[in-house]
PDB file of C-alpha atoms in Angstrom:
ATOM      1  CA  MET A   1     101.550  72.631 142.623  1.00  0.00           C
ATOM      2  CA  LEU A   2     101.196  76.221 142.444  1.00  0.00           C
ATOM      3  CA  SER A   3     102.962  78.579 139.732  1.00  0.00           C
ATOM      4  CA  LEU A   4     103.166  82.156 139.508  1.00  0.00           C
ATOM      5  CA  THR A   5     103.681  83.630 136.506  1.00  0.00           C
ATOM      6  CA  VAL A   6     104.245  87.932 136.643  1.00  0.00           C
ATOM      7  CA  ALA A   7     103.696  90.094 133.662  1.00  0.00           C
ATOM      8  CA  VAL A   8     105.803  92.565 133.975  1.00  0.00           C
ATOM      9  CA  GLY A   9     104.965  95.546 131.425  1.00  0.00           C
ATOM     10  CA  VAL A  10     107.950  97.553 129.520  1.00  0.00           C
ATOM     11  CA  PRO A  11     106.854 101.033 127.493  1.00  0.00           C
ATOM     12  CA  ALA A  12     109.110 100.743 124.171  1.00  0.00           C
ATOM     13  CA  ILE A  13     111.621 103.583 124.238  1.00  0.00           C
ATOM     14  CA  SER A  14     113.341 104.432 121.262  1.00  0.00           C
ATOM     15  CA  ALA A  15     116.481 106.409 120.975  1.00  0.00           C
ATOM     16  CA  GLU A  16     116.032 109.836 119.456  1.00  0.00           C
ATOM     17  CA  LEU A  17     119.143 111.727 117.656  1.00  0.00           C
ATOM     18  CA  ASP A  18     120.215 114.982 118.911  1.00  0.00           C
ATOM     19  CA  ILE A  19     119.064 116.889 115.710  1.00  0.00           C
ATOM     20  CA  PRO A  20     117.180 120.746 115.393  1.00  0.00           C
ATOM     21  CA  GLY A  21     114.451 119.155 113.029  1.00  0.00           C
ATOM     22  CA  ASN A  22     113.977 117.553 110.232  1.00  0.00           C
ATOM     23  CA  TYR A  23     116.337 116.482 107.288  1.00  0.00           C
ATOM     24  CA  GLY A  24     115.366 115.147 104.012  1.00  0.00           C
ATOM     25  CA  ASN A  25     115.391 115.733  99.788  1.00  0.00           C
ATOM     26  CA  GLU A  26     113.095 117.122  98.446  1.00  0.00           C
ATOM     27  CA  ALA A  27     110.356 114.320  98.723  1.00  0.00           C
ATOM     28  CA  GLY A  28     111.598 113.976 101.945  1.00  0.00           C
ATOM     29  CA  CYS A  29     110.772 117.585 103.278  1.00  0.00           C
ATOM     30  CA  ARG A  30     107.829 117.307 101.138  1.00  0.00           C
ATOM     31  CA  HIS A  31     106.863 114.293 103.006  1.00  0.00           C
ATOM     32  CA  ALA A  32     107.538 115.887 106.555  1.00  0.00           C
ATOM     33  CA  ALA A  33     105.384 118.893 105.256  1.00  0.00           C
ATOM     34  CA  THR A  34     102.255 117.419 104.528  1.00  0.00           C
ATOM     35  CA  GLY A  35     101.948 113.403 105.391  1.00  0.00           C
ATOM     36  CA  ASP A  36     102.094 112.820 101.344  1.00  0.00           C
ATOM     37  CA  PHE A  37     104.763 110.165  99.600  1.00  0.00           C
ATOM     38  CA  GLU A  38     105.499 111.466  95.939  1.00  0.00           C
ATOM     39  CA  GLY A  39     108.799 110.144  94.655  1.00  0.00           C
ATOM     40  CA  ASP A  40     110.195 107.265  94.949  1.00  0.00           C
ATOM     41  CA  ASP A  41     113.531 108.786  95.922  1.00  0.00           C
ATOM     42  CA  LEU A  42     111.883 110.163  98.984  1.00  0.00           C
ATOM     43  CA  LEU A  43     114.111 110.226 101.816  1.00  0.00           C
ATOM     44  CA  LEU A  44     113.169 111.632 104.989  1.00  0.00           C
ATOM     45  CA  LEU A  45     115.480 111.896 109.082  1.00  0.00           C
ATOM     46  CA  THR A  46     113.942 112.814 111.753  1.00  0.00           C
ATOM     47  CA  ARG A  47     114.708 112.363 115.184  1.00  0.00           C
ATOM     48  CA  ARG A  48     113.468 109.595 115.941  1.00  0.00           C
ATOM     49  CA  ASP A  49     114.149 107.743 111.985  1.00  0.00           C
ATOM     50  CA  VAL A  50     114.881 107.847 108.503  1.00  0.00           C
ATOM     51  CA  SER A  51     112.658 106.949 105.878  1.00  0.00           C
ATOM     52  CA  THR A  52     112.575 105.969 102.653  1.00  0.00           C
ATOM     53  CA  TYR A  53     110.089 105.354 100.013  1.00  0.00           C
ATOM     54  CA  ALA A  54     109.359 102.275 101.769  1.00  0.00           C
ATOM     55  CA  THR A  55     111.417 101.965 103.831  1.00  0.00           C
ATOM     56  CA  LEU A  56     110.921 103.342 108.029  1.00  0.00           C
ATOM     57  CA  CYS A  57     113.765 102.644 110.325  1.00  0.00           C
ATOM     58  CA  SER A  58     113.198 103.787 114.077  1.00  0.00           C
ATOM     59  CA  PHE A  59     116.139 104.444 116.803  1.00  0.00           C
ATOM     60  CA  VAL A  60     116.084 101.509 118.933  1.00  0.00           C
ATOM     61  CA  HIS A  61     119.805 102.423 120.614  1.00  0.00           C
ATOM     62  CA  LEU A  62     122.056 105.811 119.602  1.00  0.00           C
ATOM     63  CA  TYR A  63     126.278 105.263 119.948  1.00  0.00           C
ATOM     64  CA  PRO A  64     128.474 108.347 119.389  1.00  0.00           C
ATOM     65  CA  ALA A  65     131.380 107.202 116.464  1.00  0.00           C
ATOM     66  CA  GLU A  66     134.180 109.542 114.871  1.00  0.00           C
ATOM     67  CA  ALA A  67     133.850 112.272 112.305  1.00  0.00           C
ATOM     68  CA  ASP A  68     130.096 113.773 113.925  1.00  0.00           C
ATOM     69  CA  SER A  69     128.602 110.831 113.636  1.00  0.00           C
ATOM     70  CA  HIS A  70     126.245 108.371 115.306  1.00  0.00           C
ATOM     71  CA  VAL A  71     125.784 104.410 114.752  1.00  0.00           C
ATOM     72  CA  ALA A  72     122.356 103.559 115.340  1.00  0.00           C
ATOM     73  CA  VAL A  73     120.925 100.182 115.932  1.00  0.00           C
ATOM     74  CA  VAL A  74     117.432  99.931 114.240  1.00  0.00           C
ATOM     75  CA  THR A  75     114.621  98.320 113.536  1.00  0.00           C
ATOM     76  CA  CYS A  76     113.323  98.319 109.795  1.00  0.00           C
ATOM     77  CA  GLY A  77     109.562  97.688 108.236  1.00  0.00           C
ATOM     78  CA  HIS A  78     109.480  96.946 104.702  1.00  0.00           C
ATOM     79  CA  GLU A  79     106.463  98.287 102.487  1.00  0.00           C
ATOM     80  CA  GLY A  80     104.559  95.208 101.365  1.00  0.00           C
ATOM     81  CA  GLU A  81     106.360  92.939 104.319  1.00  0.00           C
ATOM     82  CA  GLY A  82     104.614  91.647 107.381  1.00  0.00           C
ATOM     83  CA  TYR A  83     107.688  91.484 109.266  1.00  0.00           C
ATOM     84  CA  THR A  84     110.441  93.998 110.892  1.00  0.00           C
ATOM     85  CA  THR A  85     114.333  94.021 110.639  1.00  0.00           C
ATOM     86  CA  LEU A  86     116.965  94.618 113.127  1.00  0.00           C
ATOM     87  CA  GLY A  87     119.848  96.379 111.193  1.00  0.00           C
ATOM     88  CA  LEU A  88     122.544  99.285 112.069  1.00  0.00           C
ATOM     89  CA  MET A  89     122.642 103.083 110.165  1.00  0.00           C
ATOM     90  CA  ARG A  90     125.768 105.317 110.554  1.00  0.00           C
ATOM     91  CA  VAL A  91     124.600 109.378 110.441  1.00  0.00           C
ATOM     92  CA  GLN A  92     127.230 111.757 109.714  1.00  0.00           C
ATOM     93  CA  LYS A  93     127.076 115.044 109.866  1.00  0.00           C
ATOM     94  CA  ASP A  94     128.060 116.461 106.358  1.00  0.00           C
ATOM     95  CA  PRO A  95     132.540 117.206 106.692  1.00  0.00           C
ATOM     96  CA  ASP A  96     131.778 120.175 104.443  1.00  0.00           C
ATOM     97  CA  GLY A  97     129.721 122.307 107.319  1.00  0.00           C
ATOM     98  CA  VAL A  98     126.627 121.884 105.115  1.00  0.00           C
ATOM     99  CA  ASP A  99     123.751 121.369 107.131  1.00  0.00           C
ATOM    100  CA  ALA A 100     122.940 117.836 105.741  1.00  0.00           C
ATOM    101  CA  TYR A 101     123.704 115.252 107.308  1.00  0.00           C
ATOM    102  CA  HIS A 102     125.169 111.263 105.556  1.00  0.00           C
ATOM    103  CA  ILE A 103     123.349 107.448 105.764  1.00  0.00           C
ATOM    104  CA  PHE A 104     124.767 105.101 105.183  1.00  0.00           C
ATOM    105  CA  ASP A 105     123.730 101.121 106.058  1.00  0.00           C
ATOM    106  CA  GLU A 106     125.313  98.952 107.740  1.00  0.00           C
ATOM    107  CA  ASP A 107     127.035  97.387 104.847  1.00  0.00           C
ATOM    108  CA  GLY A 108     128.370 101.764 103.582  1.00  0.00           C
ATOM    109  CA  ALA A 109     126.299 101.946 100.832  1.00  0.00           C
ATOM    110  CA  THR A 110     124.754 105.162 100.909  1.00  0.00           C
ATOM    111  CA  TRP A 111     120.629 105.851 101.636  1.00  0.00           C
ATOM    112  CA  GLY A 112     121.866 110.095 100.459  1.00  0.00           C
ATOM    113  CA  LYS A 113     122.603 113.160 101.685  1.00  0.00           C
ATOM    114  CA  ALA A 114     119.192 114.504 104.052  1.00  0.00           C
ATOM    115  CA  GLY A 115     119.467 118.627 103.793  1.00  0.00           C
ATOM    116  CA  ARG A 116     117.656 121.073 106.907  1.00  0.00           C
ATOM    117  CA  CYS A 117     114.083 121.291 105.869  1.00  0.00           C
ATOM    118  CA  PRO A 118     112.030 124.436 105.936  1.00  0.00           C
TER     119      PRO A 118
END
């Protein structure tokens, strides 16, 4: 019996949020500018991911939702852990017209508000 296996390489493709730059709190914007991790309140939103001091969640797929928001399928790595988790997040444009985004996890808990980085 002859067995033939063909392996097809598929490049990893990440989803991108249509935002004009980086958004974060003070620690997150500092991290975006310098690469330094200062403050465990770090929150940074980029076109491809959401970062905190201990977690990095990358967008796998984005779905438009109501109220200027997107639902994101994410894979997350966690500080000190050797595994990756799969989850959902919601990224919503600030409803008050401020140049900022609110970030929520799949349970609706807020990760925080991320303003436009300088």
